[in-house]
Amino acid sequence: MLITSLENNNIKKYLKLKQKKYRDEEKMFLIEGEHLVREAYKSNRLYDLLVLDGYDFKIDFSYTNASLNIMKKLSDMDSTPKVIGIVKIEDKKTNLGNRIIILDGIQDPGNLGTIIRSSVAFNITDIILSDTSVDLYNDKVIRASQGMIFKINIERRNLVEVINKLKKQDYVILGTNVKEGIDVRDINVKKYAIVLGNEGQGVSFEVANLCDKNIYIKMNKEVESLNVGVATSIIIYELNGGLK
Amino acid sequence: MLITSLENNNIKKYLKLKQKKYRDEEKMFLIEGEHLVREAYKSNRLYDLLVLDGYDFKIDFSYTNASLNIMKKLSDMDSTPKVIGIVKIEDKKTNLGNRIIILDGIQDPGNLGTIIRSSVAFNITDIILSDTSVDLYNDKVIRASQGMIFKINIERRNLVEVINKLKKQDYVILGTNVKEGIDVRDINVKKYAIVLGNEGQGVSFEVANLCDKNIYIKMNKEVESLNVGVATSIIIYELNGGLK
């Protein structure tokens, strides 16, 4: 089947997914390019697939061909992709795993994508985003995650509520502090949630208050702080060491 | 003194610094915002300073006031900064330090800025960029570096030439490989250059060939690779451990 009209009902629906409001409503989001589509497919997350008319895309998933004009309209990239996937947003999990990252107000899509990628690399089980964080289904987040967004549970929640719940379930809530705390090399925990904050302001006061202890990364005193994606990655790289 | 005309000779010169060609020619670049200006000042790198007319900027450096229109024209930001600094590009050092990062074709300004920031944090002495890397004085690089660009020697050079020279001076040239090599936790070197590559293609063939050994970061097999800024940061975080 070949779709060429922007008035096609599915295309009209998918075009709306470029806005956060409709992604939330329809519980779907768009992904672009072969790498991401294959990752979504491998993770059983692909719901629908559009392939540029004339392009021979080898995948064991039934797809619809679409004209260049449609692909261009759906895309956020400078160069129009040959494949665009539609992915379903999963429901929230009832039980979280033992190794959680909590992000309080993260704003940069590249940083969030990088944290997702590192989280899968270092065996984090869940990522919890505050309501104030950047939208997870922003195309820049998805691209920076390199498709790892399909391999980890990520939820948007009220942080104070979720942290209070985790505390009752014996999670250690680890804050981060650039000046003082326990050297991340000396931390030994099995069931934890690590809280990281906004790029400029850090963690909000009420969330910081709920942390059981602070960890820090030893570094040259001339540097105030690391990039939040780097700091998160070093902490979970180091904690993952304890798993082996 | 207050400048209001875009025809002012200094302003005309500074406006040209928005293009790489003129930055290279004049050996100067622009920085925006108080944080970066203060960092440049502290590092004795500030050459000239423009402050928005009417703004009371407290700094022990003689500055010129400029109209909002001039500040707007000079700025690359959405919100016009209150201060804009002009910084001199330093000459190349004749002798490099013992802990070098070599970047072969890095493209993303955010990644380069992040690597600069982490490099100062973990006591790297020099960063060498290939001719194919993103421009160091791109405003996104400077912002992502959080002003750390003033605290470390960074040079653009022919990588094959520089690596061959370093090898004669007994540097260990460390490549990175996502599949095999020595676990970065087990590396013990004192005088080294770590080579990292382009976001998509990695290290070029001729440069990879010059590496003495490959290091890798142990991670979940579902992940092909880490973001290059994260990978670099974890490696130098881990190597810095050996210094203490």
CSV table of C-alpha atoms in Angstrom, one decimal:
chain,number,residue,atom,x,y,z
A,1,MET,CA,0.0,0.0,0.0
A,2,LEU,CA,1.2,3.5,-0.8
A,3,ILE,CA,0.0,6.6,0.9
A,4,THR,CA,0.5,9.9,-0.8
A,5,SER,CA,-2.1,12.1,0.8
A,6,LEU,CA,-1.6,14.2,3.9
A,7,GLU,CA,-5.3,13.8,4.4
A,8,ASN,CA,-5.0,10.1,5.1
A,9,ASN,CA,-6.4,9.4,8.6
A,10,ASN,CA,-3.3,7.6,9.9
A,11,ILE,CA,-0.9,10.2,8.6
A,12,LYS,CA,-3.1,13.0,10.1
A,13,LYS,CA,-2.9,11.2,13.5
A,14,TYR,CA,0.9,10.6,13.2
A,15,LEU,CA,1.6,14.2,12.2
A,16,LYS,CA,0.0,15.3,15.5
A,17,LEU,CA,2.5,13.1,17.4
A,18,LYS,CA,5.0,15.8,16.7
A,19,GLN,CA,3.4,17.7,19.6
A,20,LYS,CA,3.8,16.5,23.2
A,21,LYS,CA,0.1,17.0,24.0
A,22,TYR,CA,-0.9,14.4,21.4
A,23,ARG,CA,1.9,12.0,22.2
A,24,ASP,CA,0.5,12.0,25.8
A,25,GLU,CA,-3.0,11.6,24.6
A,26,GLU,CA,-2.4,8.9,22.0
A,27,LYS,CA,0.3,7.2,24.0
A,28,MET,CA,2.5,6.9,20.9
A,29,PHE,CA,5.6,8.6,19.5
A,30,LEU,CA,7.6,8.8,16.3
A,31,ILE,CA,11.1,7.5,15.6
A,32,GLU,CA,13.2,8.2,12.6
A,33,GLY,CA,15.9,6.1,10.8
A,34,GLU,CA,16.7,2.5,10.4
A,35,HIS,CA,18.8,2.1,13.6
A,36,LEU,CA,16.0,3.3,15.9
A,37,VAL,CA,13.3,1.4,14.0
A,38,ARG,CA,15.3,-1.8,14.3
A,39,GLU,CA,15.9,-1.3,18.0
A,40,ALA,CA,12.2,-0.7,18.5
A,41,TYR,CA,11.4,-3.8,16.5
A,42,LYS,CA,13.8,-5.9,18.5
A,43,SER,CA,12.3,-4.7,21.7
A,44,ASN,CA,8.7,-5.5,20.4
A,45,ARG,CA,7.8,-1.8,20.7
A,46,LEU,CA,7.0,-1.1,17.0
A,47,TYR,CA,3.4,-0.4,16.4
A,48,ASP,CA,3.4,0.9,12.8
A,49,LEU,CA,6.0,1.5,10.1
A,50,LEU,CA,6.2,3.9,7.2
A,51,VAL,CA,8.9,3.3,4.5
A,52,LEU,CA,9.8,5.8,1.7
A,53,ASP,CA,8.2,4.8,-1.6
A,54,GLY,CA,10.7,2.9,-3.6
A,55,TYR,CA,13.0,2.0,-0.7
A,56,ASP,CA,13.5,-1.7,-0.1
A,57,PHE,CA,13.7,-2.0,3.7
A,58,LYS,CA,14.3,-5.5,4.9
A,59,ILE,CA,12.5,-6.1,8.2
A,60,ASP,CA,10.0,-8.8,9.3
A,61,PHE,CA,7.2,-6.4,10.0
A,62,SER,CA,4.5,-5.4,7.6
A,63,TYR,CA,4.8,-1.7,6.6
A,64,THR,CA,3.2,0.9,4.5
A,65,ASN,CA,4.9,2.9,1.8
A,66,ALA,CA,4.7,6.7,2.0
A,67,SER,CA,5.6,9.4,-0.5
A,68,LEU,CA,8.6,11.7,0.1
A,69,ASN,CA,6.3,14.6,0.9
A,70,ILE,CA,4.7,12.6,3.8
A,71,MET,CA,8.1,11.4,5.1
A,72,LYS,CA,9.4,15.0,5.0
A,73,LYS,CA,6.4,16.4,6.9
A,74,LEU,CA,6.7,13.7,9.6
A,75,SER,CA,10.4,14.2,10.0
A,76,ASP,CA,12.3,16.6,12.4
A,77,MET,CA,15.6,16.0,10.7
A,78,ASP,CA,17.4,18.0,8.0
A,79,SER,CA,17.7,15.0,5.7
A,80,THR,CA,14.4,13.1,5.3
A,81,PRO,CA,14.6,9.6,6.7
A,82,LYS,CA,13.8,6.5,4.7
A,83,VAL,CA,11.9,4.9,7.5
A,84,ILE,CA,9.7,6.3,10.3
A,85,GLY,CA,8.3,4.1,13.1
A,86,ILE,CA,5.4,4.6,15.4
A,87,VAL,CA,6.0,3.3,18.9
A,88,LYS,CA,3.5,2.7,21.7
A,89,ILE,CA,4.2,4.3,25.1
A,90,GLU,CA,4.2,1.5,27.7
A,91,ASP,CA,2.1,1.5,30.9
A,92,LYS,CA,3.8,2.3,34.2
A,93,LYS,CA,5.3,-0.7,36.0
A,94,THR,CA,3.8,-1.6,39.3
A,95,ASN,CA,7.2,-2.8,40.7
A,96,LEU,CA,10.4,-1.0,40.2
A,97,GLY,CA,13.8,-2.7,40.1
A,98,ASN,CA,16.6,-2.3,42.6
A,99,ARG,CA,18.7,0.2,40.8
A,100,ILE,CA,16.9,3.4,40.0
A,101,ILE,CA,17.9,6.8,38.6
A,102,ILE,CA,15.7,9.8,39.6
A,103,LEU,CA,16.0,12.9,37.5
A,104,ASP,CA,14.8,16.1,39.0
A,105,GLY,CA,14.1,18.7,36.3
A,106,ILE,CA,16.6,17.7,33.7
A,107,GLN,CA,16.2,20.0,30.7
A,108,ASP,CA,18.7,19.2,27.9
A,109,PRO,CA,17.4,16.5,25.6
A,110,GLY,CA,21.0,15.4,24.8
A,111,ASN,CA,21.7,14.9,28.5
A,112,LEU,CA,18.6,12.8,29.0
A,113,GLY,CA,19.4,10.6,26.0
A,114,THR,CA,22.9,10.1,27.1
A,115,ILE,CA,21.8,9.1,30.6
A,116,ILE,CA,19.3,6.6,29.1
A,117,ARG,CA,22.1,5.1,27.0
A,118,SER,CA,24.5,4.9,30.0
A,119,SER,CA,21.8,3.5,32.2
A,120,VAL,CA,21.3,0.4,30.0
A,121,ALA,CA,25.1,0.0,29.7
A,122,PHE,CA,25.5,0.0,33.5
A,123,ASN,CA,22.4,-2.1,34.4
A,124,ILE,CA,20.1,0.5,35.9
A,125,THR,CA,16.6,-0.9,36.1
A,126,ASP,CA,14.4,2.2,36.0
A,127,ILE,CA,14.5,5.9,35.4
A,128,ILE,CA,12.0,8.2,37.1
A,129,LEU,CA,11.6,11.7,35.6
A,130,SER,CA,10.0,14.6,37.5
A,131,ASP,CA,7.1,16.5,35.9
A,132,THR,CA,9.5,19.4,35.3
A,133,SER,CA,11.9,17.3,33.1
A,134,VAL,CA,12.2,17.5,29.4
A,135,ASP,CA,9.7,15.4,27.4
A,136,LEU,CA,11.0,11.9,27.0
A,137,TYR,CA,9.6,11.5,23.5
A,138,ASN,CA,11.3,14.6,22.1
A,139,ASP,CA,13.1,13.4,19.0
A,140,LYS,CA,16.5,14.7,20.3
A,141,VAL,CA,16.2,12.6,23.4
A,142,ILE,CA,15.4,9.5,21.4
A,143,ARG,CA,18.3,10.0,19.0
A,144,ALA,CA,20.8,10.7,21.8
A,145,SER,CA,19.6,7.5,23.5
A,146,GLN,CA,20.7,5.6,20.4
A,147,GLY,CA,17.6,3.4,20.8
A,148,MET,CA,18.3,2.4,24.4
A,149,ILE,CA,15.0,4.2,25.3
A,150,PHE,CA,13.3,0.8,24.3
A,151,LYS,CA,15.4,-1.2,26.7
A,152,ILE,CA,14.7,0.4,30.1
A,153,ASN,CA,11.6,1.3,32.1
A,154,ILE,CA,11.2,5.1,32.2
A,155,GLU,CA,8.3,6.8,34.0
A,156,ARG,CA,7.3,10.4,34.8
A,157,ARG,CA,6.1,10.7,38.4
A,158,ASN,CA,5.8,13.0,41.3
A,159,LEU,CA,9.3,12.7,42.9
A,160,VAL,CA,8.3,13.3,46.5
A,161,GLU,CA,5.7,10.6,46.4
A,162,VAL,CA,7.8,8.1,44.7
A,163,ILE,CA,10.8,8.7,47.0
A,164,ASN,CA,8.7,8.4,50.1
A,165,LYS,CA,7.4,5.1,48.8
A,166,LEU,CA,10.9,3.8,47.9
A,167,LYS,CA,12.1,4.7,51.4
A,168,LYS,CA,9.4,2.5,52.9
A,169,GLN,CA,10.7,-0.3,50.7
A,170,ASP,CA,14.3,0.0,52.0
A,171,TYR,CA,15.9,1.7,49.0
A,172,VAL,CA,18.8,3.9,49.9
A,173,ILE,CA,18.2,7.4,48.4
A,174,LEU,CA,21.5,8.7,47.2
A,175,GLY,CA,21.9,12.4,46.5
A,176,THR,CA,24.8,14.0,44.8
A,177,ASN,CA,26.9,16.9,46.1
A,178,VAL,CA,29.9,18.5,44.4
A,179,LYS,CA,31.6,19.5,47.7
A,180,GLU,CA,31.1,16.8,50.3
A,181,GLY,CA,29.7,13.4,50.8
A,182,ILE,CA,30.9,9.8,50.4
A,183,ASP,CA,33.4,9.2,47.6
A,184,VAL,CA,31.4,7.2,45.0
A,185,ARG,CA,34.3,4.7,45.0
A,186,ASP,CA,33.5,3.8,48.6
A,187,ILE,CA,29.7,3.3,48.2
A,188,ASN,CA,28.4,-0.2,48.6
A,189,VAL,CA,24.6,-0.5,48.2
A,190,LYS,CA,22.4,-3.0,46.6
A,191,LYS,CA,19.0,-1.4,46.4
A,192,TYR,CA,19.2,2.3,45.6
A,193,ALA,CA,17.8,5.3,43.9
A,194,ILE,CA,20.3,8.0,42.8
A,195,VAL,CA,18.9,11.5,42.5
A,196,LEU,CA,20.3,13.9,39.9
A,197,GLY,CA,19.2,17.5,39.3
A,198,ASN,CA,18.7,20.2,36.8
A,199,GLU,CA,21.7,21.4,34.7
A,200,GLY,CA,21.8,24.8,36.4
A,201,GLN,CA,19.9,24.6,39.7
A,202,GLY,CA,20.7,21.0,40.7
A,203,VAL,CA,18.2,19.1,42.8
A,204,SER,CA,15.1,20.9,44.3
A,205,PHE,CA,15.2,21.6,48.0
A,206,GLU,CA,12.3,19.2,48.9
A,207,VAL,CA,13.8,16.3,47.0
A,208,ALA,CA,17.4,17.0,48.4
A,209,ASN,CA,15.8,16.8,51.9
A,210,LEU,CA,14.7,13.2,51.3
A,211,CYS,CA,18.1,11.9,50.4
A,212,ASP,CA,19.7,9.5,52.9
A,213,LYS,CA,23.3,10.3,52.0
A,214,ASN,CA,25.3,12.3,49.5
A,215,ILE,CA,27.9,10.9,47.2
A,216,TYR,CA,30.5,12.8,45.2
A,217,ILE,CA,33.0,12.3,42.5
A,218,LYS,CA,36.5,13.4,43.5
A,219,MET,CA,37.9,15.9,41.0
A,220,ASN,CA,40.2,18.9,40.5
A,221,LYS,CA,39.0,21.8,42.7
A,222,GLU,CA,39.1,24.2,39.8
A,223,VAL,CA,36.0,22.5,38.4
A,224,GLU,CA,32.7,23.3,40.0
A,225,SER,CA,30.8,20.4,38.5
A,226,LEU,CA,30.6,17.9,35.7
A,227,ASN,CA,28.0,17.7,33.0
A,228,VAL,CA,25.0,15.9,34.5
A,229,GLY,CA,25.1,13.1,31.9
A,230,VAL,CA,28.8,12.5,32.7
A,231,ALA,CA,28.3,12.7,36.5
A,232,THR,CA,25.4,10.2,36.3
A,233,SER,CA,27.4,7.9,34.0
A,234,ILE,CA,30.4,7.8,36.3
A,235,ILE,CA,28.3,7.1,39.4
A,236,ILE,CA,26.4,4.2,37.8
A,237,TYR,CA,29.6,2.9,36.2
A,238,GLU,CA,31.2,2.8,39.6
A,239,LEU,CA,28.1,1.3,41.4
A,240,ASN,CA,27.8,-1.3,38.7
A,241,GLY,CA,31.3,-2.4,39.7
A,242,GLY,CA,29.7,-3.8,42.8
A,243,LEU,CA,27.4,-6.1,40.8
A,244,LYS,CA,30.1,-8.2,39.1
B,1,MET,CA,32.6,55.1,27.0
B,2,LEU,CA,29.4,54.0,25.2
B,3,ILE,CA,29.3,52.5,21.7
B,4,THR,CA,26.0,52.6,19.9
B,5,SER,CA,27.1,52.3,16.3
B,6,LEU,CA,27.6,49.1,14.4
B,7,GLU,CA,30.1,51.1,12.3
B,8,ASN,CA,32.5,51.4,15.2
B,9,ASN,CA,35.8,49.8,14.2
B,10,ASN,CA,36.1,47.5,17.1
B,11,ILE,CA,32.5,46.3,16.8
B,12,LYS,CA,32.9,45.7,13.1
B,13,LYS,CA,36.0,43.5,14.0
B,14,TYR,CA,34.2,41.7,16.8
B,15,LEU,CA,31.1,41.0,14.6
B,16,LYS,CA,33.4,39.2,12.2
B,17,LEU,CA,34.5,36.8,15.0
B,18,LYS,CA,31.2,35.0,14.6
B,19,GLN,CA,32.8,33.3,11.6
B,20,LYS,CA,35.5,30.7,12.1
B,21,LYS,CA,37.6,32.2,9.3
B,22,TYR,CA,38.0,35.5,11.1
B,23,ARG,CA,38.5,33.8,14.5
B,24,ASP,CA,41.5,32.0,13.0
B,25,GLU,CA,42.8,35.1,11.3
B,26,GLU,CA,42.4,37.5,14.3
B,27,LYS,CA,43.3,34.8,16.8
B,28,MET,CA,40.3,35.9,19.0
B,29,PHE,CA,36.9,34.6,19.9
B,30,LEU,CA,33.7,35.8,21.6
B,31,ILE,CA,32.3,34.6,24.9
B,32,GLU,CA,28.9,35.5,26.3
B,33,GLY,CA,27.6,35.8,29.9
B,34,GLU,CA,29.0,36.6,33.3
B,35,HIS,CA,30.1,33.1,34.2
B,36,LEU,CA,32.3,32.7,31.1
B,37,VAL,CA,33.7,36.2,31.3
B,38,ARG,CA,34.7,35.8,34.9
B,39,GLU,CA,36.4,32.4,34.1
B,40,ALA,CA,38.3,34.1,31.2
B,41,TYR,CA,39.3,37.0,33.5
B,42,LYS,CA,40.5,34.6,36.3
B,43,SER,CA,42.6,32.8,33.7
B,44,ASN,CA,44.1,36.1,32.4
B,45,ARG,CA,42.6,35.4,29.0
B,46,LEU,CA,40.2,38.4,28.7
B,47,TYR,CA,41.3,40.9,26.0
B,48,ASP,CA,38.3,43.2,25.8
B,49,LEU,CA,34.9,43.4,27.5
B,50,LEU,CA,31.6,44.9,26.4
B,51,VAL,CA,28.9,45.5,29.0
B,52,LEU,CA,25.3,46.4,28.2
B,53,ASP,CA,24.6,50.1,28.7
B,54,GLY,CA,23.1,50.7,32.1
B,55,TYR,CA,24.2,47.3,33.6
B,56,ASP,CA,26.5,47.6,36.6
B,57,PHE,CA,29.0,44.7,36.1
B,58,LYS,CA,31.5,44.4,39.0
B,59,ILE,CA,34.9,43.3,37.7
B,60,ASP,CA,38.4,44.6,38.0
B,61,PHE,CA,38.8,45.1,34.2
B,62,SER,CA,38.2,48.2,32.2
B,63,TYR,CA,35.3,47.8,29.9
B,64,THR,CA,33.2,49.6,27.3
B,65,ASN,CA,29.5,50.0,27.4
B,66,ALA,CA,27.5,49.0,24.3
B,67,SER,CA,23.9,49.5,23.3
B,68,LEU,CA,21.3,46.7,23.4
B,69,ASN,CA,21.4,46.6,19.6
B,70,ILE,CA,25.1,45.9,19.5
B,71,MET,CA,24.9,43.3,22.2
B,72,LYS,CA,22.1,41.6,20.3
B,73,LYS,CA,24.0,41.6,17.0
B,74,LEU,CA,27.1,40.1,18.7
B,75,SER,CA,25.2,37.4,20.5
B,76,ASP,CA,24.3,33.9,19.4
B,77,MET,CA,21.9,33.3,22.2
B,78,ASP,CA,18.1,33.7,22.3
B,79,SER,CA,18.3,36.1,25.2
B,80,THR,CA,20.8,38.9,24.8
B,81,PRO,CA,23.7,38.7,27.3
B,82,LYS,CA,24.6,41.6,29.6
B,83,VAL,CA,28.3,41.0,29.0
B,84,ILE,CA,30.4,39.8,26.0
B,85,GLY,CA,34.1,39.2,26.3
B,86,ILE,CA,36.7,39.0,23.6
B,87,VAL,CA,39.4,36.4,24.3
B,88,LYS,CA,42.8,35.9,22.6
B,89,ILE,CA,43.6,32.5,21.3
B,90,GLU,CA,46.9,31.3,22.8
B,91,ASP,CA,49.9,30.1,20.9
B,92,LYS,CA,50.6,26.4,20.7
B,93,LYS,CA,52.7,25.0,23.5
B,94,THR,CA,56.1,23.6,22.6
B,95,ASN,CA,56.0,20.9,25.3
B,96,LEU,CA,52.9,18.8,26.0
B,97,GLY,CA,52.1,17.4,29.4
B,98,ASN,CA,52.0,13.7,30.4
B,99,ARG,CA,48.2,13.1,30.1
B,100,ILE,CA,46.8,13.9,26.7
B,101,ILE,CA,43.5,13.4,25.0
B,102,ILE,CA,43.5,13.1,21.2
B,103,LEU,CA,40.1,13.7,19.5
B,104,ASP,CA,39.9,12.3,15.9
B,105,GLY,CA,37.0,14.0,14.1
B,106,ILE,CA,34.7,14.9,17.0
B,107,GLN,CA,31.7,16.7,15.6
B,108,ASP,CA,29.2,17.5,18.3
B,109,PRO,CA,29.9,20.9,20.0
B,110,GLY,CA,28.3,19.6,23.2
B,111,ASN,CA,30.4,16.5,23.3
B,112,LEU,CA,33.6,18.6,22.8
B,113,GLY,CA,32.6,21.0,25.6
B,114,THR,CA,31.8,18.2,27.9
B,115,ILE,CA,35.1,16.5,27.3
B,116,ILE,CA,37.0,19.8,28.0
B,117,ARG,CA,35.1,20.2,31.3
B,118,SER,CA,35.8,16.6,32.3
B,119,SER,CA,39.4,16.9,31.2
B,120,VAL,CA,40.1,19.7,33.7
B,121,ALA,CA,38.2,17.8,36.4
B,122,PHE,CA,40.4,14.7,35.9
B,123,ASN,CA,43.7,16.4,35.4
B,124,ILE,CA,44.3,15.9,31.7
B,125,THR,CA,47.2,18.2,30.6
B,126,ASP,CA,46.4,18.8,26.9
B,127,ILE,CA,43.7,18.1,24.3
B,128,ILE,CA,44.7,17.6,20.7
B,129,LEU,CA,42.0,18.0,18.0
B,130,SER,CA,42.3,16.7,14.5
B,131,ASP,CA,41.7,19.1,11.6
B,132,THR,CA,38.4,17.3,11.0
B,133,SER,CA,37.0,18.1,14.4
B,134,VAL,CA,34.4,20.8,15.2
B,135,ASP,CA,35.7,24.3,15.7
B,136,LEU,CA,36.8,24.9,19.3
B,137,TYR,CA,35.6,28.5,19.4
B,138,ASN,CA,32.1,27.6,18.3
B,139,ASP,CA,29.9,29.2,21.0
B,140,LYS,CA,28.2,25.9,21.9
B,141,VAL,CA,31.6,24.3,22.6
B,142,ILE,CA,32.5,27.2,24.9
B,143,ARG,CA,29.2,27.1,26.7
B,144,ALA,CA,29.3,23.3,27.2
B,145,SER,CA,32.8,23.6,28.6
B,146,GLN,CA,31.5,25.9,31.3
B,147,GLY,CA,34.5,28.1,31.0
B,148,MET,CA,37.0,25.2,31.5
B,149,ILE,CA,38.2,26.0,27.9
B,150,PHE,CA,40.5,28.6,29.6
B,151,LYS,CA,42.1,26.1,32.0
B,152,ILE,CA,43.6,23.6,29.7
B,153,ASN,CA,45.9,23.6,26.6
B,154,ILE,CA,43.9,22.7,23.5
B,155,GLU,CA,45.5,22.6,20.0
B,156,ARG,CA,44.5,21.6,16.5
B,157,ARG,CA,47.1,19.4,14.9
B,158,ASN,CA,47.8,16.7,12.3
B,159,LEU,CA,47.2,13.6,14.4
B,160,VAL,CA,49.5,11.2,12.6
B,161,GLU,CA,52.4,13.6,13.0
B,162,VAL,CA,51.7,14.4,16.7
B,163,ILE,CA,51.2,10.7,17.6
B,164,ASN,CA,54.5,9.7,15.9
B,165,LYS,CA,56.3,12.4,17.9
B,166,LEU,CA,54.6,11.3,21.1
B,167,LYS,CA,55.6,7.7,20.5
B,168,LYS,CA,59.3,8.8,20.2
B,169,GLN,CA,58.9,10.5,23.6
B,170,ASP,CA,57.7,7.3,25.3
B,171,TYR,CA,54.0,8.1,25.6
B,172,VAL,CA,51.7,5.1,25.6
B,173,ILE,CA,49.1,5.6,22.9
B,174,LEU,CA,45.8,4.2,24.1
B,175,GLY,CA,43.0,3.5,21.7
B,176,THR,CA,39.5,2.6,22.6
B,177,ASN,CA,37.5,-0.4,21.5
B,178,VAL,CA,34.0,-1.4,22.5
B,179,LYS,CA,34.5,-5.1,22.1
B,180,GLU,CA,38.0,-6.0,23.3
B,181,GLY,CA,41.1,-4.6,25.0
B,182,ILE,CA,42.2,-4.0,28.5
B,183,ASP,CA,39.6,-3.2,31.0
B,184,VAL,CA,40.1,0.5,31.9
B,185,ARG,CA,40.2,-0.5,35.6
B,186,ASP,CA,43.3,-2.5,35.0
B,187,ILE,CA,45.3,0.2,33.1
B,188,ASN,CA,48.3,1.6,34.9
B,189,VAL,CA,50.2,4.2,32.8
B,190,LYS,CA,51.9,7.5,33.7
B,191,LYS,CA,52.6,9.1,30.4
B,192,TYR,CA,49.8,8.6,27.9
B,193,ALA,CA,47.6,9.9,25.1
B,194,ILE,CA,44.1,8.5,24.8
B,195,VAL,CA,42.6,8.6,21.3
B,196,LEU,CA,38.8,9.0,20.9
B,197,GLY,CA,37.0,9.2,17.6
B,198,ASN,CA,34.1,10.6,15.7
B,199,GLU,CA,30.5,10.0,17.1
B,200,GLY,CA,29.5,7.8,14.2
B,201,GLN,CA,32.7,6.4,12.6
B,202,GLY,CA,35.0,6.2,15.6
B,203,VAL,CA,38.8,6.6,15.1
B,204,SER,CA,40.2,6.8,11.5
B,205,PHE,CA,42.1,3.7,10.3
B,206,GLU,CA,45.5,5.4,10.1
B,207,VAL,CA,45.2,6.8,13.6
B,208,ALA,CA,43.9,3.5,15.1
B,209,ASN,CA,46.9,1.8,13.6
B,210,LEU,CA,49.2,3.9,15.7
B,211,CYS,CA,47.7,2.9,19.0
B,212,ASP,CA,49.8,0.7,21.3
B,213,LYS,CA,46.9,-0.9,23.1
B,214,ASN,CA,43.2,-0.7,23.3
B,215,ILE,CA,41.2,-0.1,26.4
B,216,TYR,CA,37.5,-0.7,26.9
B,217,ILE,CA,34.8,0.0,29.5
B,218,LYS,CA,32.9,-3.1,30.7
B,219,MET,CA,29.2,-2.8,30.1
B,220,ASN,CA,25.9,-4.6,29.3
B,221,LYS,CA,26.2,-6.4,26.0
B,222,GLU,CA,22.9,-4.9,24.8
B,223,VAL,CA,24.7,-1.5,24.4
B,224,GLU,CA,27.0,-1.0,21.4
B,225,SER,CA,28.7,2.0,22.8
B,226,LEU,CA,28.5,5.0,25.1
B,227,ASN,CA,28.3,8.6,24.2
B,228,VAL,CA,31.9,9.8,23.4
B,229,GLY,CA,31.8,12.4,26.1
B,230,VAL,CA,30.8,9.8,28.6
B,231,ALA,CA,33.3,7.3,27.4
B,232,THR,CA,36.1,9.8,27.6
B,233,SER,CA,35.1,11.0,31.0
B,234,ILE,CA,34.9,7.5,32.5
B,235,ILE,CA,38.4,6.6,31.1
B,236,ILE,CA,40.0,9.7,32.5
B,237,TYR,CA,38.2,9.4,35.8
B,238,GLU,CA,39.5,5.9,36.1
B,239,LEU,CA,43.1,6.8,35.0
B,240,ASN,CA,43.2,9.8,37.3
B,241,GLY,CA,42.7,7.3,40.1
B,242,GLY,CA,46.2,6.2,39.5
B,243,LEU,CA,47.5,9.7,40.2
B,244,LYS,CA,46.4,10.0,43.8
